[in-house]
Tab-separated table of C-alpha atoms in Angstrom:
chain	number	residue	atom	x	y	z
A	203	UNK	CA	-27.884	69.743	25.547
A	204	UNK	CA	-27.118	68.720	28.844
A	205	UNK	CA	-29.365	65.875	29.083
A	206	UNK	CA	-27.727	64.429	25.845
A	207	UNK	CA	-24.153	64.794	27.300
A	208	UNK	CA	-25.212	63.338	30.665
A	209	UNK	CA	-26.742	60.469	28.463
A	210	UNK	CA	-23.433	59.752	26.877
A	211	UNK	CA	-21.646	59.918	29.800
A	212	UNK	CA	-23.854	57.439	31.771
A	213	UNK	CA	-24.289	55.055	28.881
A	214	UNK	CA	-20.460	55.002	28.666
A	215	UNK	CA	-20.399	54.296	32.145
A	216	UNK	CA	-22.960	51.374	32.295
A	217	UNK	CA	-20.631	49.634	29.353
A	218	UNK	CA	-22.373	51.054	26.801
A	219	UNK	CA	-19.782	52.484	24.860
A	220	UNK	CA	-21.316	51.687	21.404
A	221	UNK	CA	-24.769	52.790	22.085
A	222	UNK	CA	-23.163	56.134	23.135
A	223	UNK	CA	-21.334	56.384	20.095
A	224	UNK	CA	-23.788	56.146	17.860
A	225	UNK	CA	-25.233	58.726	19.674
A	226	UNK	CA	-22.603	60.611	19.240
A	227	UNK	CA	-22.277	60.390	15.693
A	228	UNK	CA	-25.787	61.251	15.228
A	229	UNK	CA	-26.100	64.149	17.012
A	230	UNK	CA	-22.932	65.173	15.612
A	231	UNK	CA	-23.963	63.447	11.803
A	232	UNK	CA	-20.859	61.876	11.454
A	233	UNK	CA	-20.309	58.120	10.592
A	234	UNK	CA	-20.187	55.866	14.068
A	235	UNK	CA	-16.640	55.085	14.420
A	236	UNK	CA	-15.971	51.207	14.473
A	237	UNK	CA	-14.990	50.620	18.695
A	238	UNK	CA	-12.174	47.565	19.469
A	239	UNK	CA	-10.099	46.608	22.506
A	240	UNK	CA	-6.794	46.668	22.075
A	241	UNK	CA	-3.793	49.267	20.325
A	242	UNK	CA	-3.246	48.824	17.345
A	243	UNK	CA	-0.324	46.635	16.158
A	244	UNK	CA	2.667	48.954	16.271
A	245	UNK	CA	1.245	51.395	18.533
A	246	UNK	CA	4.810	52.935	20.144
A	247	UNK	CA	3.213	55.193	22.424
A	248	UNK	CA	1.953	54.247	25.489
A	249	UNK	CA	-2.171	55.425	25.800
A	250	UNK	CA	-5.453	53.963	26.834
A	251	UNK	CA	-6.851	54.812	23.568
A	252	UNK	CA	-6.060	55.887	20.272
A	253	UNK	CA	-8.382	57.010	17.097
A	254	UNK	CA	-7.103	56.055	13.184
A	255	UNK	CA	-8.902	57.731	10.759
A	256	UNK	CA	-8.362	55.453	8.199
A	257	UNK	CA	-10.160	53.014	9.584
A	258	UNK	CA	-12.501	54.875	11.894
A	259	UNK	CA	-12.041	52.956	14.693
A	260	UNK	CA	-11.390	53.890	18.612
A	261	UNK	CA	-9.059	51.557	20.366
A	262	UNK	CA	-8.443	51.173	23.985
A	263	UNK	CA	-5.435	49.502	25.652
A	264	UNK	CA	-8.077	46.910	27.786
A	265	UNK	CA	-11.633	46.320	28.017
A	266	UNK	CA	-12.007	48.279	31.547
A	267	UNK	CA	-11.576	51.144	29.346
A	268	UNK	CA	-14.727	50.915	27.522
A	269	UNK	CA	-16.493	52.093	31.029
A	270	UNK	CA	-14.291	55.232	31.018
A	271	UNK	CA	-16.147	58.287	29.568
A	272	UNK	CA	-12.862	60.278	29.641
A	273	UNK	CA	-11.268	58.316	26.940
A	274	UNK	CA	-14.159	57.532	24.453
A	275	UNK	CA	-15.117	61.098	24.953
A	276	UNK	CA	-11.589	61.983	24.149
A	277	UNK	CA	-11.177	59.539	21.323
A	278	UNK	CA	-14.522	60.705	19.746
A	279	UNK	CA	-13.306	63.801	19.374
A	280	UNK	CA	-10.797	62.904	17.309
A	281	UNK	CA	-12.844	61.207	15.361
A	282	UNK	CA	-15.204	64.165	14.684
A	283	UNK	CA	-12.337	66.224	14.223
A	284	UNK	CA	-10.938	63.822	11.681
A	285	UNK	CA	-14.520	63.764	9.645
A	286	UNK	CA	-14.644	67.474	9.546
A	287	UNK	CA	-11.092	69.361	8.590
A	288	UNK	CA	-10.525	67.337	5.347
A	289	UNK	CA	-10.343	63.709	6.949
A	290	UNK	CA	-7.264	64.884	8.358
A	291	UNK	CA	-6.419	63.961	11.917
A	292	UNK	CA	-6.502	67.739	13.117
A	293	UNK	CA	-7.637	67.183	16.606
A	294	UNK	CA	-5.102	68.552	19.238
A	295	UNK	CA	-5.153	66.772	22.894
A	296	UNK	CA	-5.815	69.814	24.446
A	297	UNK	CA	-9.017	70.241	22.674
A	298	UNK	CA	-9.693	66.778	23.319
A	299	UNK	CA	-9.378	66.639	26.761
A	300	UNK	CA	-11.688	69.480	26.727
A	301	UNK	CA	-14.705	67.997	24.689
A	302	UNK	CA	-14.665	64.932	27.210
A	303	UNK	CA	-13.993	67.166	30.294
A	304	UNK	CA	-17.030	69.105	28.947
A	305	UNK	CA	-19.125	66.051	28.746
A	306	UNK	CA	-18.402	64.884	31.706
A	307	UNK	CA	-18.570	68.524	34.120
A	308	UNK	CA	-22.218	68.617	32.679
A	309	UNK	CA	-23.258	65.107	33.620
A	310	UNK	CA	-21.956	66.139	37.157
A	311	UNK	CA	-23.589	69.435	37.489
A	312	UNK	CA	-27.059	67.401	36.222
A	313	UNK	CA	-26.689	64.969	39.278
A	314	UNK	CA	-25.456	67.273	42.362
């Protein structure tokens, strides 16, 4: 398991965010969530990323973002989340943050 997250992690931080999401969705045998730069139109808050489940699709603010495992990781979540409570957006930050923290501790730990 630890080999897969540091996988993720590295591919996300060699700019290759999609390759790490379809990863992702496989191991996790959910759909691949569609990846795009830029909010959506709208978009009040202010974020480097966002998730909407309607159109399963992962949005960062700019494409520097796309190298930042923190926020795929994060916005993943969601997205898994999303698939599996009823294709309602049920993920909370907190939980979030923790998935990509998690991800990201292990790839870490794998390289000291």
């Amino acid at each position: 398991m630890n080999d897969f997250k540091s996988s993720v992690v590295l591919l996300i931080l060699n700019g290759n965010a999609k390759d790490a999401l379809g990863l992702l969705a496989k191991h996790y045998n959910v759909r691949t969530p569609n990846l795009k730069v830029g909010l959506p139109k709208g978009h009040k808050i202010v974020a480097y990323g966002c998730y909407t489940s309607k159109t399963e699709t992962i949005s960062v603010l700019n494409s520097d973002l796309l190298c930042n495992p923190f926020i795929i990781l994060h916005e993943f979540y969601h997205h898994l989340r999303s698939k599996n409570v009823d294709k309602i957006h049920k993920g909370t930050e907190k939980n979030a943050n923790k998935f990509a923290l998690d991800f990201i501790a292990q790839t870490v730990a794998s390289t000291s």
